[in-house]
GROMACS .gro file of C-alpha atoms in nm:
model
  373
    1MET     CA    1   4.810  -5.241  -0.792
    2VAL     CA    2   4.449  -5.146  -0.733
    3GLU     CA    3   4.411  -4.996  -1.084
    4ILE     CA    4   4.565  -5.311  -1.248
    5ILE     CA    5   4.321  -5.538  -1.053
    6VAL     CA    6   4.023  -5.332  -1.149
    7SER     CA    7   4.118  -5.311  -1.513
    8VAL     CA    8   4.153  -5.692  -1.549
    9VAL     CA    9   3.811  -5.741  -1.380
   10ILE     CA   10   3.658  -5.483  -1.612
   11GLU     CA   11   3.787  -5.652  -1.931
   12VAL     CA   12   3.656  -5.981  -1.806
   13ALA     CA   13   3.313  -5.826  -1.735
   14LYS     CA   14   3.297  -5.679  -2.087
   15CYS     CA   15   3.308  -6.028  -2.227
   16LEU     CA   16   3.013  -6.131  -2.018
   17ALA     CA   17   2.742  -5.883  -2.051
   18PRO     CA   18   2.680  -5.503  -2.079
   19SER     CA   19   2.492  -5.488  -1.753
   20ILE     CA   20   2.769  -5.651  -1.567
   21GLU     CA   21   3.027  -5.416  -1.741
   22ARG     CA   22   2.822  -5.120  -1.620
   23GLN     CA   23   2.823  -5.244  -1.265
   24PHE     CA   24   3.207  -5.274  -1.275
   25SER     CA   25   3.244  -4.943  -1.440
   26TYR     CA   26   3.124  -4.786  -1.108
   27VAL     CA   27   3.437  -4.941  -0.959
   28ARG     CA   28   3.669  -4.823  -1.245
   29ASP     CA   29   3.531  -4.460  -1.231
   30TYR     CA   30   3.512  -4.445  -0.858
   31THR     CA   31   3.753  -4.146  -0.816
   32ARG     CA   32   3.619  -3.962  -1.112
   33ASN     CA   33   3.257  -3.994  -0.995
   34PHE     CA   34   3.338  -3.844  -0.664
   35LYS     CA   35   3.531  -3.564  -0.819
   36ASN     CA   36   3.249  -3.480  -1.055
   37LEU     CA   37   3.002  -3.490  -0.767
   38ASN     CA   38   3.204  -3.253  -0.562
   39ASN     CA   39   3.226  -3.006  -0.860
   40GLN     CA   40   2.852  -3.018  -0.923
   41VAL     CA   41   2.778  -2.962  -0.561
   42GLU     CA   42   3.005  -2.651  -0.544
   43LYS     CA   43   2.832  -2.514  -0.865
   44LEU     CA   44   2.486  -2.583  -0.719
   45GLU     CA   45   2.575  -2.397  -0.408
   46GLY     CA   46   2.680  -2.098  -0.613
   47GLU     CA   47   2.354  -2.101  -0.796
   48ILE     CA   48   2.150  -2.128  -0.476
   49VAL     CA   49   2.327  -1.818  -0.345
   50SER     CA   50   2.243  -1.630  -0.656
   51MET     CA   51   1.881  -1.743  -0.650
   52GLU     CA   52   1.851  -1.642  -0.283
   53ASN     CA   53   1.974  -1.299  -0.361
   54VAL     CA   54   1.705  -1.259  -0.627
   55VAL     CA   55   1.449  -1.397  -0.388
   56ASN     CA   56   1.544  -1.167  -0.105
   57ASP     CA   57   1.537  -0.868  -0.347
   58ALA     CA   58   1.189  -0.968  -0.456
   59GLU     CA   59   1.060  -1.015  -0.108
   60ARG     CA   60   1.187  -0.661  -0.017
   61LYS     CA   61   0.967  -0.529  -0.292
   62GLY     CA   62   0.666  -0.697  -0.140
   63GLU     CA   63   0.644  -0.961  -0.404
   64GLU     CA   64   0.543  -1.329  -0.354
   65ILE     CA   65   0.797  -1.597  -0.448
   66GLU     CA   66   0.672  -1.854  -0.707
   67GLN     CA   67   0.596  -2.190  -0.544
   68ASN     CA   68   0.812  -2.383  -0.793
   69VAL     CA   69   1.111  -2.158  -0.704
   70GLN     CA   70   1.048  -2.216  -0.338
   71ASN     CA   71   1.038  -2.597  -0.396
   72TRP     CA   72   1.352  -2.577  -0.604
   73LEU     CA   73   1.544  -2.397  -0.335
   74ALA     CA   74   1.435  -2.645  -0.076
   75SER     CA   75   1.537  -2.948  -0.295
   76ALA     CA   76   1.866  -2.777  -0.402
   77ASN     CA   77   1.968  -2.702  -0.043
   78LYS     CA   78   1.884  -3.061   0.072
   79ALA     CA   79   2.096  -3.201  -0.226
   80THR     CA   80   2.395  -2.986  -0.147
   81VAL     CA   81   2.387  -3.083   0.223
   82GLU     CA   82   2.354  -3.454   0.130
   83GLY     CA   83   2.619  -3.430  -0.140
   84LYS     CA   84   2.878  -3.248   0.083
   85LYS     CA   85   2.825  -3.503   0.359
   86PHE     CA   86   2.854  -3.795   0.119
   87VAL     CA   87   3.179  -3.664  -0.030
   88GLY     CA   88   3.321  -3.590   0.314
   89ASP     CA   89   3.231  -3.935   0.441
   90GLU     CA   90   3.390  -4.097   0.139
   91ALA     CA   91   3.740  -4.074   0.264
   92THR     CA   92   3.648  -4.249   0.589
   93GLU     CA   93   3.450  -4.514   0.398
   94ASN     CA   94   3.725  -4.564   0.149
   95LYS     CA   95   3.977  -4.659   0.425
   96HIS     CA   96   3.758  -4.961   0.508
   97SER     CA   97   3.713  -5.072   0.151
   98PHE     CA   98   4.044  -5.245   0.137
   99LYS     CA   99   4.143  -5.574   0.309
  100GLY     CA  100   4.503  -5.657   0.273
  101CYS     CA  101   4.639  -5.566  -0.074
  102CYS     CA  102   4.300  -5.601  -0.258
  103PRO     CA  103   4.026  -5.340  -0.257
  104ASN     CA  104   3.677  -5.410  -0.133
  105LEU     CA  105   3.522  -5.398  -0.474
  106LYS     CA  106   3.163  -5.443  -0.349
  107MET     CA  107   3.200  -5.132  -0.113
  108ARG     CA  108   3.359  -4.924  -0.396
  109ARG     CA  109   3.076  -5.016  -0.641
  110ARG     CA  110   2.810  -4.921  -0.389
  111LEU     CA  111   2.969  -4.588  -0.304
  112SER     CA  112   3.039  -4.500  -0.661
  113LYS     CA  113   2.692  -4.588  -0.770
  114GLU     CA  114   2.545  -4.353  -0.503
  115ALA     CA  115   2.782  -4.074  -0.616
  116VAL     CA  116   2.644  -4.120  -0.973
  117ARG     CA  117   2.289  -4.101  -0.843
  118GLN     CA  118   2.345  -3.793  -0.649
  119LEU     CA  119   2.548  -3.639  -0.938
  120ASP     CA  120   2.258  -3.699  -1.187
  121ALA     CA  121   2.016  -3.555  -0.936
  122ILE     CA  122   2.215  -3.241  -0.902
  123VAL     CA  123   2.267  -3.196  -1.276
  124LYS     CA  124   1.891  -3.216  -1.320
  125LEU     CA  125   1.838  -2.961  -1.042
  126ARG     CA  126   2.066  -2.718  -1.212
  127GLU     CA  127   1.884  -2.756  -1.534
  128ASP     CA  128   1.551  -2.709  -1.351
  129GLY     CA  129   1.677  -2.392  -1.185
  130ARG     CA  130   1.640  -2.180  -1.494
  131PHE     CA  131   1.315  -2.003  -1.423
  132GLU     CA  132   1.137  -1.755  -1.645
  133ARG     CA  133   0.976  -1.584  -1.347
  134ILE     CA  134   1.088  -1.586  -0.979
  135SER     CA  135   0.812  -1.384  -0.823
  136HIS     CA  136   0.493  -1.194  -0.878
  137SER     CA  137   0.337  -0.881  -0.729
  138ILE     CA  138   0.084  -0.923  -0.451
  139ILE     CA  139   0.033  -0.564  -0.378
  140PRO     CA  140  -0.342  -0.504  -0.402
  141GLU     CA  141  -0.497  -0.192  -0.555
  142ASP     CA  142  -0.396   0.089  -0.326
  143THR     CA  143  -0.686   0.178  -0.103
  144LEU     CA  144  -0.603   0.547  -0.141
  145LEU     CA  145  -0.667   0.533  -0.513
  146MET     CA  146  -1.015   0.382  -0.465
  147SER     CA  147  -1.315   0.611  -0.509
  148ASN     CA  148  -1.335   0.869  -0.233
  149LYS     CA  149  -1.574   1.154  -0.282
  150GLY     CA  150  -1.498   1.315   0.057
  151CYS     CA  151  -1.339   1.627  -0.112
  152GLU     CA  152  -1.586   1.652  -0.394
  153ASP     CA  153  -1.861   1.716  -0.139
  154PHE     CA  154  -1.701   2.045  -0.031
  155GLU     CA  155  -1.644   2.340  -0.248
  156SER     CA  156  -1.359   2.471  -0.038
  157ARG     CA  157  -1.166   2.136  -0.060
  158MET     CA  158  -1.224   2.101  -0.440
  159SER     CA  159  -1.073   2.448  -0.493
  160THR     CA  160  -0.757   2.345  -0.305
  161LEU     CA  161  -0.765   2.002  -0.474
  162ASN     CA  162  -0.763   2.159  -0.816
  163ASP     CA  163  -0.484   2.409  -0.726
  164ILE     CA  164  -0.264   2.112  -0.618
  165LEU     CA  165  -0.329   1.917  -0.932
  166GLY     CA  166  -0.244   2.230  -1.130
  167ALA     CA  167   0.092   2.256  -0.944
  168LEU     CA  168   0.161   1.885  -1.002
  169ARG     CA  169   0.126   1.954  -1.379
  170ASN     CA  170   0.388   2.232  -1.355
  171PRO     CA  171   0.719   2.094  -1.484
  172ASP     CA  172   0.922   2.337  -1.274
  173ILE     CA  173   0.765   2.213  -0.946
  174ASN     CA  174   0.883   1.882  -0.788
  175MET     CA  175   0.792   1.930  -0.426
  176LEU     CA  176   0.481   2.079  -0.278
  177GLY     CA  177   0.305   2.065   0.059
  178ILE     CA  178  -0.027   2.064   0.225
  179CYS     CA  179  -0.042   2.249   0.562
  180GLY     CA  180  -0.308   2.253   0.835
  181MET     CA  181  -0.390   2.170   1.198
  182GLY     CA  182  -0.430   1.827   1.315
  183GLY     CA  183  -0.770   1.681   1.223
  184ILE     CA  184  -0.827   1.944   0.947
  185GLY     CA  185  -0.831   1.679   0.666
  186LYS     CA  186  -0.484   1.693   0.515
  187THR     CA  187  -0.462   1.318   0.475
  188MET     CA  188  -0.802   1.290   0.319
  189LEU     CA  189  -0.707   1.571   0.069
  190ALA     CA  190  -0.366   1.411  -0.006
  191LYS     CA  191  -0.547   1.076  -0.082
  192GLU     CA  192  -0.791   1.247  -0.313
  193VAL     CA  193  -0.497   1.409  -0.490
  194ALA     CA  194  -0.349   1.067  -0.537
  195ARG     CA  195  -0.665   0.931  -0.677
  196LYS     CA  196  -0.736   1.210  -0.915
  197ALA     CA  197  -0.368   1.227  -1.033
  198LYS     CA  198  -0.372   0.849  -1.103
  199ASN     CA  199  -0.717   0.869  -1.279
  200ASP     CA  200  -0.598   1.167  -1.484
  201LYS     CA  201  -0.289   0.977  -1.578
  202LEU     CA  202  -0.058   1.240  -1.448
  203PHE     CA  203   0.165   0.963  -1.297
  204ASP     CA  204   0.236   0.603  -1.374
  205LEU     CA  205   0.282   0.529  -1.003
  206VAL     CA  206   0.158   0.681  -0.677
  207VAL     CA  207   0.323   0.590  -0.343
  208PHE     CA  208   0.175   0.679  -0.007
  209SER     CA  209   0.361   0.651   0.325
  210GLU     CA  210   0.284   0.790   0.668
  211VAL     CA  211   0.586   0.949   0.843
  212SER     CA  212   0.450   1.052   1.184
  213GLN     CA  213   0.612   1.246   1.475
  214SER     CA  214   0.862   0.961   1.545
  215PRO     CA  215   0.940   0.836   1.186
  216ASP     CA  216   1.029   0.468   1.147
  217ILE     CA  217   1.299   0.511   0.862
  218ARG     CA  218   1.320   0.152   0.788
  219LYS     CA  219   0.946   0.123   0.751
  220ILE     CA  220   0.939   0.426   0.519
  221GLN     CA  221   1.227   0.283   0.329
  222GLY     CA  222   1.051  -0.044   0.292
  223GLU     CA  223   0.723   0.110   0.169
  224ILE     CA  224   0.912   0.319  -0.086
  225ALA     CA  225   1.131   0.035  -0.210
  226ASP     CA  226   0.827  -0.193  -0.243
  227LYS     CA  227   0.675   0.036  -0.506
  228LEU     CA  228   0.986   0.191  -0.666
  229GLY     CA  229   1.194  -0.119  -0.691
  230LEU     CA  230   1.128  -0.179  -1.062
  231THR     CA  231   0.979   0.154  -1.171
  232PHE     CA  232   1.284   0.351  -1.295
  233GLN     CA  233   1.217   0.598  -1.572
  234LYS     CA  234   0.841   0.628  -1.484
  235ARG     CA  235   0.639   0.928  -1.365
  236ILE     CA  236   0.611   0.899  -0.987
  237LEU     CA  237   0.421   1.081  -0.721
  238VAL     CA  238   0.546   1.007  -0.362
  239ILE     CA  239   0.316   1.131  -0.078
  240LEU     CA  240   0.472   1.160   0.265
  241ASP     CA  241   0.190   1.212   0.505
  242ASN     CA  242   0.238   1.381   0.851
  243ILE     CA  243   0.585   1.526   0.834
  244TRP     CA  244   0.698   1.684   1.164
  245GLU     CA  245   1.072   1.750   1.108
  246TYR     CA  246   1.327   1.746   0.823
  247LEU     CA  247   1.342   1.414   0.643
  248ASP     CA  248   1.628   1.321   0.427
  249LEU     CA  249   1.463   1.202   0.098
  250GLN     CA  250   1.780   1.034  -0.030
  251VAL     CA  251   1.810   0.831   0.288
  252VAL     CA  252   1.451   0.685   0.257
  253GLY     CA  253   1.514   0.606  -0.109
  254ILE     CA  254   1.318   0.880  -0.288
  255PRO     CA  255   1.479   0.996  -0.618
  256HIS     CA  256   1.463   1.363  -0.590
  257GLY     CA  257   1.642   1.667  -0.736
  258ASP     CA  258   1.725   1.820  -1.076
  259GLY     CA  259   1.829   1.475  -1.207
  260ASP     CA  260   1.499   1.310  -1.119
  261LYS     CA  261   1.231   1.524  -1.294
  262GLY     CA  262   1.010   1.225  -1.332
  263CYS     CA  263   0.946   1.205  -0.952
  264LYS     CA  264   0.745   1.458  -0.753
  265VAL     CA  265   0.692   1.482  -0.377
  266LEU     CA  266   0.380   1.583  -0.195
  267LEU     CA  267   0.409   1.646   0.180
  268THR     CA  268   0.152   1.698   0.451
  269ALA     CA  269   0.244   1.883   0.778
  270ARG     CA  270   0.097   2.074   1.060
  271SER     CA  271   0.372   2.329   1.040
  272LEU     CA  272   0.429   2.557   0.742
  273GLU     CA  273   0.786   2.615   0.865
  274VAL     CA  274   0.861   2.246   0.833
  275LEU     CA  275   0.744   2.251   0.473
  276SER     CA  276   0.898   2.580   0.349
  277ARG     CA  277   1.217   2.600   0.551
  278LYS     CA  278   1.318   2.255   0.644
  279MET     CA  279   1.189   2.056   0.335
  280ASP     CA  280   1.228   2.346   0.086
  281SER     CA  281   0.881   2.288  -0.050
  282GLN     CA  282   0.833   2.502  -0.364
  283GLN     CA  283   0.460   2.566  -0.330
  284ASN     CA  284   0.230   2.511  -0.015
  285PHE     CA  285  -0.144   2.501   0.024
  286VAL     CA  286  -0.295   2.580   0.355
  287VAL     CA  287  -0.602   2.381   0.453
  288GLY     CA  288  -0.854   2.564   0.668
  289ALA     CA  289  -1.167   2.461   0.861
  290LEU     CA  290  -1.486   2.359   0.666
  291ALA     CA  291  -1.740   2.624   0.611
  292GLU     CA  292  -2.043   2.606   0.844
  293GLU     CA  293  -2.273   2.458   0.592
  294GLU     CA  294  -2.009   2.213   0.472
  295ALA     CA  295  -1.949   2.109   0.833
  296TRP     CA  296  -2.321   2.052   0.885
  297SER     CA  297  -2.350   1.858   0.563
  298LEU     CA  298  -2.070   1.614   0.683
  299PHE     CA  299  -2.226   1.598   1.030
  300LYS     CA  300  -2.567   1.499   0.894
  301LYS     CA  301  -2.407   1.231   0.669
  302MET     CA  302  -2.235   1.079   0.973
  303ALA     CA  303  -2.506   1.108   1.227
  304GLY     CA  304  -2.797   1.033   1.013
  305ASP     CA  305  -3.086   1.239   0.868
  306TYR     CA  306  -3.280   1.204   1.193
  307VAL     CA  307  -3.086   1.495   1.323
  308GLU     CA  308  -3.315   1.711   1.101
  309GLY     CA  309  -3.612   1.636   1.339
  310SER     CA  310  -3.765   1.937   1.501
  311GLU     CA  311  -3.676   1.832   1.852
  312LEU     CA  312  -3.309   1.753   1.777
  313LYS     CA  313  -3.215   1.996   1.503
  314CYS     CA  314  -3.115   2.294   1.717
  315VAL     CA  315  -2.902   2.107   1.964
  316ALA     CA  316  -2.749   1.899   1.683
  317ARG     CA  317  -2.654   2.218   1.492
  318ASP     CA  318  -2.495   2.358   1.814
  319VAL     CA  319  -2.297   2.028   1.854
  320ALA     CA  320  -2.177   2.053   1.495
  321LYS     CA  321  -2.060   2.411   1.554
  322GLU     CA  322  -1.852   2.307   1.849
  323CYS     CA  323  -1.653   2.074   1.626
  324ALA     CA  324  -1.501   2.396   1.485
  325GLY     CA  325  -1.512   2.276   1.119
  326LEU     CA  326  -1.258   1.987   1.189
  327PRO     CA  327  -1.354   1.688   0.981
  328VAL     CA  328  -1.201   1.441   1.227
  329SER     CA  329  -1.406   1.592   1.520
  330ILE     CA  330  -1.715   1.610   1.308
  331VAL     CA  331  -1.697   1.248   1.207
  332ALA     CA  332  -1.601   1.133   1.564
  333VAL     CA  333  -1.883   1.324   1.741
  334ALA     CA  334  -2.145   1.242   1.486
  335ARG     CA  335  -2.082   0.869   1.488
  336ALA     CA  336  -2.069   0.875   1.876
  337LEU     CA  337  -2.412   1.041   1.903
  338ARG     CA  338  -2.577   0.848   1.610
  339SER     CA  339  -2.919   0.722   1.734
  340ALA     CA  340  -2.855   0.859   2.085
  341SER     CA  341  -3.124   1.023   2.296
  342ILE     CA  342  -3.190   1.397   2.323
  343PHE     CA  343  -3.044   1.389   2.668
  344LYS     CA  344  -2.721   1.238   2.549
  345TRP     CA  345  -2.692   1.512   2.281
  346LYS     CA  346  -2.746   1.790   2.539
  347ASP     CA  347  -2.493   1.630   2.778
  348SER     CA  348  -2.233   1.608   2.501
  349LEU     CA  349  -2.294   1.970   2.404
  350LYS     CA  350  -2.219   2.067   2.760
  351GLN     CA  351  -1.895   1.868   2.750
  352LEU     CA  352  -1.786   2.027   2.421
  353ARG     CA  353  -1.849   2.381   2.559
  354ARG     CA  354  -1.623   2.320   2.857
  355PRO     CA  355  -1.289   2.510   2.844
  356SER     CA  356  -1.007   2.288   2.713
  357SER     CA  357  -0.692   2.233   2.918
  358THR     CA  358  -0.489   2.109   2.623
  359ASN     CA  359  -0.172   2.287   2.533
  360PHE     CA  360  -0.075   2.090   2.237
  361LYS     CA  361   0.059   2.290   1.952
  362HIS     CA  362  -0.106   2.274   1.610
  363ILE     CA  363  -0.410   2.081   1.746
  364GLN     CA  364  -0.737   2.247   1.813
  365PRO     CA  365  -0.917   2.163   2.145
  366ALA     CA  366  -1.218   2.047   1.952
  367ALA     CA  367  -1.022   1.747   1.826
  368TYR     CA  368  -0.949   1.633   2.183
  369LYS     CA  369  -1.296   1.695   2.310
  370ALA     CA  370  -1.442   1.485   2.026
  371ILE     CA  371  -1.219   1.195   2.132
  372GLU     CA  372  -1.327   1.226   2.498
  373LEU     CA  373  -1.686   1.182   2.394
   0.00000   0.00000   0.00000
């Protein structure tokens, strides 16, 4: 009965004017418009889920999402919420669009017209959602690859540095380690290896992550994934700094083994046993204390040339010796005493010469004494 009435009205409208016919077509296509709207809402929902998966993957890699993609997701989500609510409310509204045996044509036209408006908007959103680029990298140039001449100032470190670079060039070695006491300069050496290896084009990508005594596996996984996410088939050097115990490389996402010849791993640790036995490092390099003149050179650089003055030179030399050739101690003490009076220097020397009560393994007492200053 409803369809017959509507058809008659439509035929009459056609004879009047196209604009009137279009208005009545909303009534004629009422059911079809709502069905099409519901279908488009469901399709848009699926495309939103797919886009959100791509966005989440990009964010895990440390990339920034393009603003137009963010705007599209916001608009698309809003459109689906409105569309689902409108379709859901239609059944209720439809019940009130009849009075007696005749439909409320005005109500049906209004609802159908709104359905078409939302339908057109969603179709356009789906067309606009075909992006050439979803995200872009925001990872700045790694600070560890920036110029750092700390190792180049010391002959002993340069020798070890060149040996490590030579080992990295060896196709039969994919894991090697740097070993030495805390404060000896393992991290500085590892960063210099990274810089040189990158500059010499030994690797396409260098990844650096600190492990620490209580490793945060998720943090390490994130740092590794950020850099390795889109770099398959490249030559990669992964540096894991400050290893204390066995670390499962597969768990943290490092491609390693006979099937991953393009990836090499450089570890630093205080314990040679951790490197050779627990991590199966193929070649290890032990880093010792700086030679006396190397230590003095670093000390002067940090404290200032005024330590060469006749009144201060002797006590400054003695203070530098008490740092035991540990770069971390030398830097800490020299900076603490920079521009200090002769009395402060002498008092600090007394403190450094006191017996240490520390029993920490793999850390020289000089490192703790330096911190106390």
